[in-house]
Amino acid sequence: MHRGYDDPHCAIARSLEILGDGWTLMILREAFLGTRRFADFERHLRISKNVLSKRLAHLVDEGVFTKVDAGQFGARYEYRLTSKGKDLLTVFTALRQWGDRWVFGEEREPMLVHDRQTGSPILPVRIRRADGTPIPSRDLELRPGPGASDAQLERWHASQDD
Amino acid sequence: MHRGYDDPHCAIARSLEILGDGWTLMILREAFLGTRRFADFERHLRISKNVLSKRLAHLVDEGVFTKVDAGQFGARYEYRLTSKGKDLLTVFTALRQWGDRWVFGEEREPMLVHDRQTGSPILPVRIRRADGTPIPSRDLELRPGPGASDAQLERWHASQDD
DNA sequence: CAGTATCCTCGCAGATACTG
DNA sequence: CAGTATCTGCGAGGATACTG
């Protein structure tokens, strides 16, 4: 399919090339809820062995999971999120907040992520501007501004033409 | 397929039921880059009319886009992000930041979103804890803590058993 | 338990042609 | 320009059986 991969410089396109598949995203959500074993992913997600195996292998390939022998000498493995994988917390947090706001209309369950050093839970997580002020999500406007690149400006103006 | 929709209370599962399709996510990315017209989505993404039409209609149904007659009396329409759609900025920002960090290793192009009232660009966006401190993304740990629900604790302990 | 090996089917996505 | 209608294929995903 090669979705919009005309643009190899777009971080989102590249990221979605790795993650942008329905099952992969659900597997990662499951991982953030604490699941680590093959059989548990299989049962919770009701996904076929075949597909699960492929997706997990792919994510290990991409460095999102590590496969760890959990001490049962081949009879039991664990898929653990790497730093790269855990860093997707932000993506899933954003997704969860969106769903809470627009699908449910309330705040809901957090995920199980903690700071290893302090031991304190990384919650609640909020998405803010760099200066700490919240984003006025209901009053946003799309147009090019000071931060826009030449490529963006070009595309923008092309969109305005007939 | 009904991916993991065993859990209708999970905001992420529900959100992905709406968005969790490769093309849909790419269409939204494109919208955040300023694209609004059918032909432009078609050309930039190199997607077939058929699929594009279905996805756009679905997103209009879900209230993510509004379809606006752009004054050419049926000869020209625009798909504009609603508030619900614009609020996905956080999801794509998180995705872009992840890609920048783990795929490219640098900070890159922002999107074209502005505050309508102040007129200033909503950038840079960062994901923080509620108290404003940054998240130590490389040193996270997965385990249940004070914020965990009963359902999460149950699932967690089940994962630890043989 | 954690997969691989086959087989099979359904529907997603592309191509093309047509319409208001 | 912005779609709908139709046809077609191919591959993702499920089911089942088997293995270390």
PDB file of N, CA and C (backbone and C1' of nucleotides) in Angstrom, chain D:
ATOM      1  P    DC D   1      -9.953  19.428 -10.594  1.00  0.00           P
ATOM      2  O5'  DC D   1     -11.181  20.464 -10.565  1.00  0.00           O
ATOM      3  C5'  DC D   1     -11.469  21.271  -9.409  1.00  0.00           C
ATOM      4  C4'  DC D   1     -12.751  20.791  -8.812  1.00  0.00           C
ATOM      5  C3'  DC D   1     -12.603  19.669  -7.775  1.00  0.00           C
ATOM      6  O3'  DC D   1     -13.215  20.095  -6.570  1.00  0.00           O
ATOM      7  C1'  DC D   1     -14.275  19.110  -9.378  1.00  0.00           C
ATOM      8  P    DA D   2     -12.884  19.357  -5.209  1.00  0.00           P
ATOM      9  O5'  DA D   2     -14.051  18.290  -5.075  1.00  0.00           O
ATOM     10  C5'  DA D   2     -15.391  18.744  -5.019  1.00  0.00           C
ATOM     11  C4'  DA D   2     -16.320  17.574  -5.094  1.00  0.00           C
ATOM     12  C3'  DA D   2     -15.937  16.386  -4.193  1.00  0.00           C
ATOM     13  O3'  DA D   2     -17.110  15.870  -3.579  1.00  0.00           O
ATOM     14  C1'  DA D   2     -16.209  15.645  -6.381  1.00  0.00           C
ATOM     15  P    DG D   3     -16.937  15.011  -2.247  1.00  0.00           P
ATOM     16  O5'  DG D   3     -16.241  13.656  -2.756  1.00  0.00           O
ATOM     17  C5'  DG D   3     -16.980  12.467  -2.702  1.00  0.00           C
ATOM     18  C4'  DG D   3     -17.845  12.326  -3.952  1.00  0.00           C
ATOM     19  C3'  DG D   3     -18.396  10.949  -4.179  1.00  0.00           C
ATOM     20  O3'  DG D   3     -19.622  10.802  -3.487  1.00  0.00           O
ATOM     21  C1'  DG D   3     -17.743  12.039  -6.207  1.00  0.00           C
ATOM     22  P    DT D   4     -20.042   9.371  -3.005  1.00  0.00           P
ATOM     23  O5'  DT D   4     -20.592   8.658  -4.318  1.00  0.00           O
ATOM     24  C5'  DT D   4     -21.892   8.959  -4.797  1.00  0.00           C
ATOM     25  C4'  DT D   4     -22.144   8.123  -6.047  1.00  0.00           C
ATOM     26  C3'  DT D   4     -22.260   6.620  -5.782  1.00  0.00           C
ATOM     27  O3'  DT D   4     -23.401   6.152  -6.488  1.00  0.00           O
ATOM     28  C1'  DT D   4     -20.621   7.020  -7.420  1.00  0.00           C
ATOM     29  P    DA D   5     -23.954   4.678  -6.203  1.00  0.00           P
ATOM     30  O5'  DA D   5     -23.491   3.850  -7.475  1.00  0.00           O
ATOM     31  C5'  DA D   5     -23.276   4.480  -8.733  1.00  0.00           C
ATOM     32  C4'  DA D   5     -22.876   3.436  -9.770  1.00  0.00           C
ATOM     33  C3'  DA D   5     -23.012   1.991  -9.293  1.00  0.00           C
ATOM     34  O3'  DA D   5     -23.404   1.184 -10.392  1.00  0.00           O
ATOM     35  C1'  DA D   5     -20.734   2.453  -9.784  1.00  0.00           C
ATOM     36  P    DT D   6     -23.921  -0.339 -10.078  1.00  0.00           P
ATOM     37  O5'  DT D   6     -22.687  -1.205 -10.595  1.00  0.00           O
ATOM     38  C5'  DT D   6     -21.833  -0.618 -11.570  1.00  0.00           C
ATOM     39  C4'  DT D   6     -20.699  -1.531 -11.995  1.00  0.00           C
ATOM     40  C3'  DT D   6     -20.665  -2.933 -11.400  1.00  0.00           C
ATOM     41  O3'  DT D   6     -20.330  -3.838 -12.448  1.00  0.00           O
ATOM     42  C1'  DT D   6     -18.615  -1.842 -10.969  1.00  0.00           C
ATOM     43  P    DC D   7     -20.372  -5.437 -12.230  1.00  0.00           P
ATOM     44  O5'  DC D   7     -18.811  -5.757 -12.346  1.00  0.00           O
ATOM     45  C5'  DC D   7     -18.080  -5.248 -13.457  1.00  0.00           C
ATOM     46  C4'  DC D   7     -16.585  -5.469 -13.232  1.00  0.00           C
ATOM     47  C3'  DC D   7     -16.249  -6.857 -12.689  1.00  0.00           C
ATOM     48  O3'  DC D   7     -15.281  -7.472 -13.522  1.00  0.00           O
ATOM     49  C1'  DC D   7     -15.196  -5.154 -11.392  1.00  0.00           C
ATOM     50  P    DT D   8     -14.939  -9.040 -13.317  1.00  0.00           P
ATOM     51  O5'  DT D   8     -13.447  -8.934 -12.776  1.00  0.00           O
ATOM     52  C5'  DT D   8     -12.622  -7.834 -13.134  1.00  0.00           C
ATOM     53  C4'  DT D   8     -11.433  -7.816 -12.180  1.00  0.00           C
ATOM     54  C3'  DT D   8     -11.138  -9.188 -11.579  1.00  0.00           C
ATOM     55  O3'  DT D   8      -9.824  -9.575 -11.929  1.00  0.00           O
ATOM     56  C1'  DT D   8     -11.173  -7.500  -9.899  1.00  0.00           C
ATOM     57  P    DG D   9      -9.207 -10.918 -11.469  1.00  0.00           P
ATOM     58  O5'  DG D   9      -8.154 -10.474 -10.362  1.00  0.00           O
ATOM     59  C5'  DG D   9      -7.143  -9.495 -10.615  1.00  0.00           C
ATOM     60  C4'  DG D   9      -6.310  -9.364  -9.334  1.00  0.00           C
ATOM     61  C3'  DG D   9      -6.010 -10.714  -8.694  1.00  0.00           C
ATOM     62  O3'  DG D   9      -4.636 -11.090  -8.696  1.00  0.00           O
ATOM     63  C1'  DG D   9      -7.117  -9.212  -7.130  1.00  0.00           C
ATOM     64  P    DC D  10      -3.347 -10.306  -8.441  1.00  0.00           P
ATOM     65  O5'  DC D  10      -3.319 -10.112  -6.858  1.00  0.00           O
ATOM     66  C5'  DC D  10      -3.077  -8.809  -6.323  1.00  0.00           C
ATOM     67  C4'  DC D  10      -3.170  -8.872  -4.816  1.00  0.00           C
ATOM     68  C3'  DC D  10      -2.435 -10.064  -4.217  1.00  0.00           C
ATOM     69  O3'  DC D  10      -1.936  -9.664  -2.939  1.00  0.00           O
ATOM     70  C1'  DC D  10      -4.650 -10.129  -3.548  1.00  0.00           C
ATOM     71  P    DG D  11      -0.429  -9.516  -2.696  1.00  0.00           P
ATOM     72  O5'  DG D  11      -0.437  -8.908  -1.223  1.00  0.00           O
ATOM     73  C5'  DG D  11      -1.411  -7.940  -0.868  1.00  0.00           C
ATOM     74  C4'  DG D  11      -2.150  -8.342   0.393  1.00  0.00           C
ATOM     75  C3'  DG D  11      -1.366  -9.238   1.368  1.00  0.00           C
ATOM     76  O3'  DG D  11      -1.690  -8.812   2.681  1.00  0.00           O
ATOM     77  C1'  DG D  11      -3.403 -10.223   0.905  1.00  0.00           C
ATOM     78  P    DA D  12      -0.596  -8.685   3.800  1.00  0.00           P
ATOM     79  O5'  DA D  12      -1.427  -8.122   5.028  1.00  0.00           O
ATOM     80  C5'  DA D  12      -2.437  -7.142   4.792  1.00  0.00           C
ATOM     81  C4'  DA D  12      -3.701  -7.474   5.560  1.00  0.00           C
ATOM     82  C3'  DA D  12      -3.457  -7.967   6.981  1.00  0.00           C
ATOM     83  O3'  DA D  12      -4.451  -7.422   7.833  1.00  0.00           O
ATOM     84  C1'  DA D  12      -4.627  -9.624   5.785  1.00  0.00           C
ATOM     85  P    DG D  13      -4.262  -7.474   9.393  1.00  0.00           P
ATOM     86  O5'  DG D  13      -5.187  -8.697   9.817  1.00  0.00           O
ATOM     87  C5'  DG D  13      -6.574  -8.621   9.569  1.00  0.00           C
ATOM     88  C4'  DG D  13      -7.190 -10.003   9.674  1.00  0.00           C
ATOM     89  C3'  DG D  13      -6.880 -10.746  10.975  1.00  0.00           C
ATOM     90  O3'  DG D  13      -8.090 -11.048  11.625  1.00  0.00           O
ATOM     91  C1'  DG D  13      -6.600 -12.146   9.094  1.00  0.00           C
ATOM     92  P    DG D  14      -8.079 -11.695  13.067  1.00  0.00           P
ATOM     93  O5'  DG D  14      -8.762 -13.112  12.805  1.00  0.00           O
ATOM     94  C5'  DG D  14     -10.080 -13.164  12.251  1.00  0.00           C
ATOM     95  C4'  DG D  14     -10.420 -14.592  11.872  1.00  0.00           C
ATOM     96  C3'  DG D  14     -10.276 -15.611  13.002  1.00  0.00           C
ATOM     97  O3'  DG D  14     -11.484 -16.365  13.114  1.00  0.00           O
ATOM     98  C1'  DG D  14      -9.069 -16.327  11.080  1.00  0.00           C
ATOM     99  P    DA D  15     -11.645 -17.405  14.311  1.00  0.00           P
ATOM    100  O5'  DA D  15     -11.277 -18.809  13.639  1.00  0.00           O
ATOM    101  C5'  DA D  15     -11.831 -19.167  12.380  1.00  0.00           C
ATOM    102  C4'  DA D  15     -11.463 -20.624  12.049  1.00  0.00           C
ATOM    103  C3'  DA D  15     -11.270 -21.517  13.277  1.00  0.00           C
ATOM    104  O3'  DA D  15     -11.916 -22.762  13.059  1.00  0.00           O
ATOM    105  C1'  DA D  15      -9.284 -21.470  11.961  1.00  0.00           C
ATOM    106  P    DT D  16     -11.920 -23.858  14.268  1.00  0.00           P
ATOM    107  O5'  DT D  16     -10.855 -24.937  13.804  1.00  0.00           O
ATOM    108  C5'  DT D  16     -10.651 -25.198  12.418  1.00  0.00           C
ATOM    109  C4'  DT D  16      -9.337 -25.929  12.233  1.00  0.00           C
ATOM    110  C3'  DT D  16      -8.943 -26.838  13.406  1.00  0.00           C
ATOM    111  O3'  DT D  16      -8.859 -28.180  12.960  1.00  0.00           O
ATOM    112  C1'  DT D  16      -7.102 -25.533  12.647  1.00  0.00           C
ATOM    113  P    DA D  17      -8.515 -29.380  14.029  1.00  0.00           P
ATOM    114  O5'  DA D  17      -7.013 -29.749  13.625  1.00  0.00           O
ATOM    115  C5'  DA D  17      -6.640 -29.796  12.249  1.00  0.00           C
ATOM    116  C4'  DA D  17      -5.122 -29.898  12.134  1.00  0.00           C
ATOM    117  C3'  DA D  17      -4.486 -30.830  13.170  1.00  0.00           C
ATOM    118  O3'  DA D  17      -3.528 -31.676  12.537  1.00  0.00           O
ATOM    119  C1'  DA D  17      -3.466 -28.702  13.245  1.00  0.00           C
ATOM    120  P    DC D  18      -2.844 -32.882  13.390  1.00  0.00           P
ATOM    121  O5'  DC D  18      -1.362 -32.336  13.597  1.00  0.00           O
ATOM    122  C5'  DC D  18      -0.592 -31.949  12.453  1.00  0.00           C
ATOM    123  C4'  DC D  18       0.631 -31.147  12.897  1.00  0.00           C
ATOM    124  C3'  DC D  18       1.487 -31.848  13.952  1.00  0.00           C
ATOM    125  O3'  DC D  18       2.811 -31.999  13.453  1.00  0.00           O
ATOM    126  C1'  DC D  18       1.089 -29.576  14.524  1.00  0.00           C
ATOM    127  P    DT D  19       3.968 -32.681  14.362  1.00  0.00           P
ATOM    128  O5'  DT D  19       4.728 -31.409  14.966  1.00  0.00           O
ATOM    129  C5'  DT D  19       5.726 -30.726  14.205  1.00  0.00           C
ATOM    130  C4'  DT D  19       6.487 -29.810  15.154  1.00  0.00           C
ATOM    131  C3'  DT D  19       7.274 -30.544  16.245  1.00  0.00           C
ATOM    132  O3'  DT D  19       8.563 -29.974  16.363  1.00  0.00           O
ATOM    133  C1'  DT D  19       5.885 -28.900  17.195  1.00  0.00           C
ATOM    134  P    DG D  20       9.850 -30.912  16.751  1.00  0.00           P
ATOM    135  O5'  DG D  20      10.725 -29.957  17.697  1.00  0.00           O
ATOM    136  C5'  DG D  20      10.915 -28.591  17.425  1.00  0.00           C
ATOM    137  C4'  DG D  20      11.152 -27.838  18.737  1.00  0.00           C
ATOM    138  C3'  DG D  20      11.881 -28.660  19.805  1.00  0.00           C
ATOM    139  O3'  DG D  20      12.707 -27.789  20.578  1.00  0.00           O
ATOM    140  C1'  DG D  20       9.775 -27.999  20.619  1.00  0.00           C
TER     141       DG D  20
END
